[in-house]
Amino acid sequence: MRTQVAIVGAGPAGLLLQQLLHVAGVESVILEQRTRDYVESRIRAGVLEQGTVRLLEQVGVDARMRAEGLVHDGVSMAVDGRRFRIDLKGLTGGDSVMVYGQTEVTKDLIAAAEARGAPVIFAASGVALGGVEGDRPFVTWRKDGREERLDCDYIAGCDGFHGICRASIPPALIQGYERVYPFGWLGILADVPPCHHELIYATHERGFALASMRSASRSRYYIQAPVDEDLAAWPDARIWDELALRLGPEAAAGMARGPSIEKSIAPLRSFVAEPMRWGRLFLAGDAAHIVPPTGAKGLNLAASDVCFLSQALITRFRDGSEAGLDGYSARALARVWKAERFSWWFTGLTHRFPDMDGFSRRMQTAELEYIRGSRAAQQAMAENYVGLPLSGG
Ligand code: APR
Ligand code: PHB
């Protein structure tokens, strides 16, 4: 088999890259280790920046998002139960965010690939890269007991944090920068109406909490918890009680309780690999960087990476120029690091750290109260939350 771009990974990065290339007439094949059902069943975050919404429009995969997604013009913060609102739209000159589950984005992109005949090979095991430092790279894998090979011009490593693409780069040629947080997020999904019409980020003596949603009838909640916590120690009733305490009385009054249909604990980490390129291999999304979910940046950074990478690849195939490819890593990292900083800052501001002393907790409270009362501080937060511009650096 041969194609122009071999894409490893059918998550948001790989799937959106394939569609961005497809609409420009560039061929690609996605190799995904998991089955389609598994990929389409993963529960992930749900806030899309304006730039991500526009990319989905650009590839014509925005119909269901427009029909079912929820446009949010603001987000609330609760500090020890006292709530205030950040007017995202008013503070950014009209920008908002779209609440629409990553699971749904993934389903929509897979459906588009199928409808357009863009190949996505699921259940491809043992994916391996070859010829990356030359001009004839290839990918191999096993499926249905057969060894397969795909020759290509370029490889896009969109296989997430635990994938093989970044791991294939010689250690001397790549540098990782990491911060592992001393807690995790315990998340539940429940088919009950959200406690508020917008998201609420809560910081409390007992820890962080987040009230989010997937629709007007499906809620998504998180509480900060020890990352090694046994889920059996968190029956639904205990989670609902803790959410009511941390989100505050207004939210608690509006909180509908019900059985969780999904419950899991995820670790929090900041990570960036530099550079996001090795020869004919280009990394995008979680394969190159991880953000704590606090700022809802993970999916959106995957989208901005593949926006830049698709532009560079399209230029290469159209004009023969490799300038965009040579500048991809620096361009992507410039935006990645700004989102890493915002996510790190927002996590440090709203979570209880085990080694936190009284002074540190008062610094948190002082900064939160400053934000409560300052339009300038809220504007800085709003422009990062809705997403920094995709154009330029
Ligand atoms: N071979 C083939 N596919 C692989 C391999 C491999 N060795 N390793 C991982 N994959 C697949 C995974 O099964 C997954 O479908 O690559 C895909 C990577 O998808 P994501 O991890 O979702 O990463 P990305 O597309 O960059 O999207 C980032 O997804 O996980 C969330 O929080 C994250 O919101 C962020 C977004
Ligand atoms: C979610 O809805 O899953 C979600 C929303 C906002 C975040 C993180 C997760 O910051």
XYZ file of C-alpha atoms and ligand atoms in Angstrom:
439
model
C 0.000 0.000 0.000
C 1.074 3.608 -0.536
C -0.277 7.017 0.542
C 0.999 10.560 0.972
C 0.576 10.798 4.765
C 0.450 7.858 7.192
C -1.349 8.895 10.384
C -0.875 6.826 13.543
C -3.855 7.160 15.902
C -7.604 7.719 15.387
C -8.148 10.171 18.216
C -9.199 13.782 17.598
C -5.726 14.738 16.301
C -5.432 11.949 13.726
C -9.048 12.079 12.608
C -9.153 15.870 12.213
C -5.789 15.885 10.416
C -7.119 13.322 7.939
C -10.138 15.500 7.159
C -8.104 18.714 6.853
C -5.839 16.936 4.361
C -8.741 15.250 2.558
C -10.601 18.482 1.759
C -7.344 19.777 0.248
C -6.895 16.661 -1.892
C -4.046 15.136 0.131
C -4.365 11.390 0.694
C -3.802 9.746 4.078
C -4.397 6.470 5.893
C -4.998 6.221 9.647
C -3.686 3.236 11.610
C -5.480 2.758 14.929
C -4.633 0.036 17.441
C -8.097 -0.138 19.025
C -11.428 -1.165 17.514
C -13.877 1.445 16.258
C -16.307 0.628 19.090
C -13.574 1.180 21.687
C -12.502 4.503 20.158
C -16.103 5.720 19.939
C -16.865 4.737 23.543
C -14.072 6.653 25.301
C -15.356 9.339 27.695
C -13.274 12.498 27.379
C -13.582 16.264 27.909
C -16.177 18.458 26.294
C -15.221 22.116 25.739
C -14.347 23.292 22.207
C -12.578 26.613 21.613
C -13.807 28.817 18.788
C -10.779 27.810 16.709
C -11.655 24.133 17.022
C -15.276 24.852 16.063
C -14.046 26.683 12.958
C -11.794 23.769 11.971
C -14.740 21.366 12.187
C -16.725 23.798 10.016
C -13.797 23.957 7.561
C -13.966 20.183 7.028
C -17.769 20.127 6.963
C -18.104 18.088 10.172
C -20.008 20.622 12.251
C -23.695 19.821 11.604
C -24.375 17.676 14.690
C -22.207 19.932 16.877
C -24.307 22.925 15.768
C -27.535 20.974 16.383
C -26.637 19.352 19.708
C -23.750 21.405 21.116
C -24.300 24.104 23.746
C -22.797 27.559 23.168
C -21.588 28.979 26.481
C -20.948 32.723 26.806
C -19.642 32.483 30.354
C -18.189 30.275 33.055
C -18.460 30.537 36.844
C -15.974 30.222 39.669
C -16.897 29.292 43.242
C -14.484 30.114 46.087
C -15.447 28.287 49.274
C -19.031 28.299 48.027
C -19.232 31.977 46.928
C -19.777 32.151 43.157
C -18.965 34.728 40.490
C -19.248 34.642 36.706
C -16.611 35.306 34.044
C -18.383 36.898 31.060
C -16.370 35.177 28.321
C -18.277 36.801 25.464
C -18.252 40.300 26.908
C -14.597 40.168 27.909
C -13.288 38.770 24.579
C -15.291 40.909 22.140
C -17.732 38.113 21.303
C -15.932 34.795 21.732
C -17.627 31.860 23.480
C -16.984 28.127 23.859
C -18.937 25.149 22.549
C -19.816 22.374 25.006
C -19.860 19.207 22.874
C -18.278 15.944 24.014
C -14.988 14.792 22.483
C -16.670 11.418 22.131
C -19.174 13.038 19.766
C -16.438 14.881 17.836
C -14.666 11.537 17.370
C -17.848 9.829 16.151
C -18.540 12.674 13.705
C -14.996 12.578 12.287
C -15.058 8.783 11.882
C -18.425 9.017 10.120
C -16.983 11.663 7.778
C -13.953 9.489 7.029
C -16.253 6.566 6.209
C -18.550 8.695 4.033
C -15.585 10.160 2.127
C -13.689 6.899 1.711
C -10.738 8.126 3.787
C -9.164 4.906 5.118
C -9.108 4.315 8.878
C -7.627 0.895 9.709
C -8.802 -0.160 13.176
C -7.365 -3.002 15.265
C -3.917 -2.467 13.712
C -1.518 -4.038 16.198
C 2.242 -3.689 16.515
C 2.449 -0.485 14.509
C 6.098 0.367 13.829
C 7.838 3.150 11.892
C 10.629 2.794 9.349
C 12.760 4.997 7.082
C 11.886 8.072 9.146
C 15.275 9.756 8.598
C 15.249 9.099 4.862
C 12.884 10.206 2.101
C 10.939 6.915 1.878
C 9.326 6.390 5.279
C 6.902 3.550 5.931
C 4.721 2.069 8.629
C 4.167 -1.634 9.351
C 1.538 -3.402 11.456
C -0.268 -6.714 11.915
C -3.941 -7.358 11.309
C -5.931 -10.595 10.902
C -2.685 -12.526 11.213
C -1.039 -10.696 8.300
C 1.965 -8.379 8.282
C 1.091 -5.132 6.485
C 3.184 -2.236 5.176
C 2.260 1.302 4.110
C 4.779 3.372 2.176
C 4.319 7.128 2.450
C 5.951 10.543 2.147
C 5.336 11.655 5.732
C 4.152 10.171 9.048
C 1.920 12.039 11.526
C 2.340 10.726 15.072
C -1.136 11.257 16.567
C -1.023 8.250 18.895
C -1.335 9.989 22.231
C 0.870 10.132 25.315
C 1.383 6.357 25.495
C 1.862 5.844 21.753
C 4.913 4.551 19.865
C 5.689 7.573 17.711
C 7.335 9.821 20.300
C 8.933 6.681 21.788
C 10.481 5.929 18.372
C 12.514 9.132 18.401
C 16.123 8.607 19.574
C 16.346 10.010 23.158
C 19.259 12.252 22.194
C 17.019 14.018 19.661
C 14.059 14.863 21.919
C 13.647 16.561 25.293
C 10.667 16.174 27.646
C 9.492 18.754 30.193
C 7.085 17.448 32.850
C 5.144 18.295 35.999
C 3.145 15.510 37.658
C 0.451 16.795 40.056
C -0.048 15.139 43.486
C -3.744 14.414 42.904
C -6.194 13.206 40.261
C -9.722 13.977 39.071
C -12.521 11.575 39.933
C -15.148 12.023 37.222
C -18.739 10.844 36.910
C -21.236 10.948 34.085
C -24.941 10.899 35.031
C -28.155 11.269 33.074
C -29.468 14.120 35.199
C -29.853 17.814 34.271
C -26.809 19.983 35.085
C -26.930 21.971 38.339
C -26.262 25.206 36.401
C -26.590 26.271 32.769
C -22.844 27.016 32.537
C -19.702 25.335 33.908
C -18.660 25.959 37.515
C -15.014 25.653 38.601
C -14.956 25.405 42.394
C -12.070 25.695 44.826
C -12.701 24.772 48.423
C -10.842 23.850 51.596
C -11.839 20.256 50.788
C -10.464 20.461 47.259
C -11.345 21.296 43.638
C -14.631 20.422 41.920
C -16.039 21.034 38.431
C -19.655 20.992 37.299
C -19.832 20.396 33.541
C -22.280 18.783 31.153
C -22.796 16.940 27.862
C -26.348 18.124 27.205
C -29.362 19.560 29.049
C -30.038 16.057 30.350
C -26.542 14.634 30.896
C -24.129 16.015 33.515
C -20.379 15.601 33.878
C -18.832 16.274 37.316
C -15.307 16.017 38.717
C -13.781 16.230 42.196
C -10.109 16.376 43.074
C -9.112 13.097 44.725
C -5.922 11.133 45.486
C -4.792 9.614 42.185
C -4.441 6.154 43.817
C -7.888 6.346 45.405
C -9.952 3.143 45.268
C -13.156 3.895 43.339
C -14.964 1.513 45.717
C -14.399 4.163 48.421
C -16.510 6.568 46.353
C -20.083 5.315 46.038
C -22.329 7.726 44.147
C -23.912 9.143 47.319
C -20.508 10.161 48.688
C -19.601 11.861 45.387
C -22.871 13.804 45.284
C -22.401 14.929 48.904
C -18.825 16.063 48.193
C -19.867 17.912 45.032
C -22.612 19.747 46.950
C -20.098 20.840 49.590
C -17.366 21.983 47.188
C -19.618 23.628 44.547
C -21.482 25.649 47.181
C -25.089 26.111 48.290
C -26.439 27.654 45.063
C -25.195 24.718 42.985
C -26.220 22.207 45.628
C -29.767 23.576 45.565
C -29.947 22.974 41.812
C -28.160 19.636 41.806
C -30.144 16.641 40.543
C -28.701 13.356 41.763
C -28.787 10.059 39.932
C -26.806 6.888 39.253
C -23.398 7.367 37.627
C -23.138 5.726 34.180
C -19.366 6.208 34.145
C -16.936 6.724 37.018
C -13.137 6.983 36.736
C -10.044 8.632 38.207
C -7.488 10.271 35.897
C -4.027 11.568 36.830
C -3.027 15.177 36.137
C 0.186 15.991 34.357
C 1.826 18.772 32.340
C 4.177 17.500 29.661
C 5.802 18.870 26.497
C 8.244 17.139 24.135
C 10.587 19.265 22.015
C 10.928 19.241 19.064
C 7.673 17.859 17.625
C 9.535 16.433 14.622
C 12.074 13.751 13.693
C 12.886 13.545 9.970
C 9.658 12.641 8.147
C 7.758 12.089 11.450
C 5.673 14.945 12.887
C 4.034 14.703 16.342
C 0.628 16.248 17.073
C -1.730 16.282 20.061
C -1.192 14.200 23.187
C 1.693 12.408 21.421
C 3.667 15.624 21.953
C 2.118 17.251 25.011
C -0.286 16.791 27.907
C -2.152 19.436 29.901
C -4.087 19.013 33.165
C -7.804 19.098 32.169
C -8.447 22.214 34.271
C -8.245 24.568 31.317
C -10.008 22.204 28.866
C -7.045 22.549 26.493
C -6.125 18.952 25.536
C -8.526 18.490 22.625
C -8.076 22.092 21.508
C -4.275 21.840 21.399
C -4.621 18.665 19.319
C -6.789 20.698 16.936
C -4.344 23.604 16.672
C -1.400 21.244 16.110
C -3.117 19.517 13.187
C -4.287 22.858 11.813
C -0.639 23.945 11.545
C 0.573 20.508 10.380
C -2.094 20.213 7.678
C -1.199 23.682 6.344
C 2.456 22.688 6.155
C 1.746 19.354 4.443
C -0.705 20.874 1.944
C 1.881 23.519 0.990
C 4.522 20.816 0.582
C 2.373 18.733 -1.772
C 1.027 21.744 -3.651
C 4.176 23.874 -4.080
C 7.003 21.506 -3.137
C 8.072 23.921 -0.392
C 9.171 22.352 2.900
C 9.270 25.720 4.710
C 6.017 25.040 6.557
C 7.217 21.599 7.650
C 10.549 23.041 8.803
C 8.671 25.654 10.855
C 5.919 23.372 12.195
C 7.467 22.398 15.527
C 8.341 25.973 16.560
C 4.930 27.279 15.450
C 3.009 24.555 17.281
C 5.139 24.792 20.436
C 4.647 28.572 20.649
C 0.913 27.980 21.134
C 1.344 24.768 23.170
C 3.475 26.463 25.836
C 0.954 29.298 26.281
C -1.826 26.749 26.862
C 0.463 24.738 29.170
C 1.064 27.858 31.221
C -2.654 28.670 31.491
C -3.543 25.095 32.469
C -0.701 24.933 35.017
C -1.678 28.337 36.476
C -5.405 27.479 36.678
C -4.615 24.098 38.291
C -2.289 25.698 40.863
C -4.890 28.343 41.657
C -7.843 26.029 42.271
C -6.523 22.767 43.766
C -5.465 21.862 47.301
C -1.837 20.666 47.295
C -0.837 18.206 50.068
C 2.199 20.278 51.052
C 0.282 23.580 50.986
C 0.820 25.739 54.082
C -1.420 28.537 55.358
C 0.460 31.200 53.437
C 0.084 29.357 50.110
C -3.652 28.848 50.657
C -4.048 32.555 51.387
C -2.134 33.410 48.234
C -4.669 31.287 46.316
C -7.612 32.991 48.013
C -6.104 36.458 47.455
C -5.604 35.792 43.730
C -9.137 34.367 43.376
C -10.637 37.380 45.168
C -8.546 39.687 42.979
C -9.997 37.942 39.892
C -13.491 38.245 41.360
C -13.102 42.028 41.512
C -10.903 42.832 38.507
C -12.132 43.151 34.914
C -8.514 43.094 33.724
C -7.807 39.829 35.557
C -11.031 38.297 34.263
C -10.209 39.426 30.715
C -6.821 37.706 30.883
C -8.497 34.530 32.072
C -11.284 34.758 29.486
C -8.981 35.177 26.467
C -7.002 32.100 27.494
C -10.104 30.039 28.233
C -11.819 30.726 24.871
C -8.502 29.993 23.147
C -5.671 32.214 21.941
C -5.698 33.047 18.204
C -4.764 30.252 15.799
C -3.267 32.665 13.280
C 0.358 33.720 13.422
C 2.820 32.117 15.832
N -0.688 2.225 17.321
C -1.846 2.719 16.798
N -2.679 3.551 17.464
C -2.295 3.914 18.725
C -1.100 3.454 19.329
C -0.285 2.583 18.564
N 0.857 2.111 19.073
N -1.017 3.998 20.587
C -2.111 4.758 20.755
N -2.883 4.710 19.646
C -4.168 5.384 19.425
C -5.068 5.368 20.644
O -5.817 4.154 20.696
C -5.962 6.587 20.394
O -7.115 6.242 19.648
O -3.915 6.748 19.177
C -5.063 7.511 19.563
C -4.591 8.730 20.367
O -5.728 9.514 20.679
P -5.739 10.496 21.958
O -5.012 9.842 23.081
O -7.161 10.917 22.168
O -4.848 11.764 21.539
P -5.160 12.969 20.547
O -5.800 12.508 19.299
O -3.919 13.740 20.514
O -6.278 13.818 21.309
C -5.999 14.489 22.508
O -7.685 13.248 23.567
O -7.104 11.837 25.283
C -7.655 13.033 24.980
O -7.290 14.452 26.839
C -6.863 14.165 25.550
O -8.438 15.797 24.926
C -7.165 15.257 24.593
C -7.271 14.560 23.273
C -15.729 18.138 30.689
O -16.883 18.523 30.428
O -15.375 16.931 30.664
C -14.700 19.179 31.076
C -15.037 20.524 30.978
C -14.086 21.493 31.328
C -12.835 21.092 31.777
C -12.501 19.735 31.867
C -13.444 18.771 31.519
O -11.922 22.038 32.138
